[in-house]
């Protein structure tokens, strides 16, 4: 396993270390586990396409690009609203 040095604010490092410790992990183990659970933009796009294909096969749902953009905008609005609470 290769080591890597990263520079992050001290507060972020301390927070991550505290989260790792609460889960009984070293910071190194926690970051490795976190990296395994996150998706790359390409992986997210692939999963979104698979979901669209499944919905289309299941019930014929096939939004246009414009409809998808409108839905994305609405989701962003709702997420921003939820964060503000």
CSV table of C-alpha atoms in Angstrom, one decimal:
chain,number,residue,atom,x,y,z
A,1,UNK,CA,0.0,0.0,0.0
A,2,UNK,CA,1.4,3.4,-1.0
A,3,UNK,CA,1.5,6.3,1.4
A,4,UNK,CA,0.3,9.7,0.4
A,5,UNK,CA,0.7,13.1,2.0
A,6,UNK,CA,-2.2,15.5,1.7
A,7,UNK,CA,-2.6,19.0,3.0
A,8,UNK,CA,-5.9,19.9,4.7
A,9,UNK,CA,-6.8,22.4,7.3
A,10,UNK,CA,-6.0,21.3,10.9
A,11,UNK,CA,-9.6,21.6,11.9
A,12,UNK,CA,-10.7,19.2,9.1
A,13,UNK,CA,-7.9,16.7,10.1
A,14,UNK,CA,-9.0,16.8,13.7
A,15,UNK,CA,-12.7,16.3,12.8
A,16,UNK,CA,-11.9,13.3,10.6
A,17,UNK,CA,-9.6,11.9,13.3
A,18,UNK,CA,-12.4,12.2,15.9
A,19,UNK,CA,-14.9,10.6,13.6
A,20,UNK,CA,-12.5,7.7,12.9
A,21,UNK,CA,-11.7,7.2,16.6
A,22,UNK,CA,-15.5,7.1,17.4
A,23,UNK,CA,-15.8,4.3,14.9
A,24,UNK,CA,-12.7,2.5,16.3
A,25,UNK,CA,-10.6,3.2,13.3
A,26,UNK,CA,-7.3,5.0,12.7
A,27,UNK,CA,-7.5,8.0,10.5
A,28,UNK,CA,-5.7,6.1,7.7
A,29,UNK,CA,-8.2,3.2,7.9
A,30,UNK,CA,-11.2,5.6,8.0
A,31,UNK,CA,-10.0,7.5,4.9
A,32,UNK,CA,-9.4,4.3,3.0
A,33,UNK,CA,-12.9,3.1,3.9
A,34,UNK,CA,-14.3,6.5,2.9
A,35,UNK,CA,-12.6,6.3,-0.5
A,36,UNK,CA,-14.1,2.9,-1.2
A,37,UNK,CA,-17.6,4.2,-0.6
A,38,UNK,CA,-17.5,7.4,-2.7
A,39,UNK,CA,-18.4,7.4,-6.4
A,40,UNK,CA,-16.5,9.2,-9.1
A,41,UNK,CA,-18.5,11.5,-11.4
A,42,UNK,CA,-18.3,8.8,-14.1
A,43,UNK,CA,-19.6,6.2,-11.7
A,44,UNK,CA,-22.5,8.5,-10.6
A,45,UNK,CA,-23.4,9.1,-14.3
A,46,UNK,CA,-23.3,5.4,-15.0
A,47,UNK,CA,-25.6,4.7,-12.1
A,48,UNK,CA,-28.0,7.5,-13.1
A,49,UNK,CA,-28.2,6.0,-16.6
A,50,UNK,CA,-28.9,2.6,-15.2
A,51,UNK,CA,-31.7,4.0,-13.0
A,52,UNK,CA,-33.2,5.8,-16.0
A,53,UNK,CA,-33.1,2.6,-18.1
A,54,UNK,CA,-34.7,0.7,-15.2
A,55,UNK,CA,-37.5,3.2,-14.9
A,56,UNK,CA,-38.1,3.2,-18.6
A,57,UNK,CA,-38.3,-0.5,-18.7
A,58,UNK,CA,-40.6,-0.6,-15.7
A,59,UNK,CA,-43.1,2.1,-16.5
A,60,UNK,CA,-42.0,3.9,-19.7
A,61,UNK,CA,-40.6,6.9,-17.8
A,62,UNK,CA,-38.3,8.7,-20.2
A,63,UNK,CA,-37.9,12.4,-19.4
A,64,UNK,CA,-36.4,14.7,-22.0
A,65,UNK,CA,-33.1,16.5,-21.3
A,66,UNK,CA,-35.1,19.7,-20.5
A,67,UNK,CA,-37.3,17.8,-18.0
A,68,UNK,CA,-34.2,16.2,-16.4
A,69,UNK,CA,-32.7,19.7,-16.0
A,70,UNK,CA,-35.9,21.0,-14.4
A,71,UNK,CA,-35.9,18.0,-12.0
A,72,UNK,CA,-32.2,18.6,-11.1
A,73,UNK,CA,-32.9,22.2,-10.5
A,74,UNK,CA,-35.8,21.4,-8.2
A,75,UNK,CA,-33.8,18.8,-6.3
A,76,UNK,CA,-31.0,21.3,-5.8
A,77,UNK,CA,-33.5,23.9,-4.5
A,78,UNK,CA,-35.0,21.4,-2.1
A,79,UNK,CA,-31.6,20.3,-0.8
A,80,UNK,CA,-30.5,23.9,-0.3
A,81,UNK,CA,-33.8,24.5,1.6
A,82,UNK,CA,-33.2,21.5,3.8
A,83,UNK,CA,-29.7,22.6,4.6
A,84,UNK,CA,-31.0,25.9,5.7
A,85,UNK,CA,-33.2,24.5,8.4
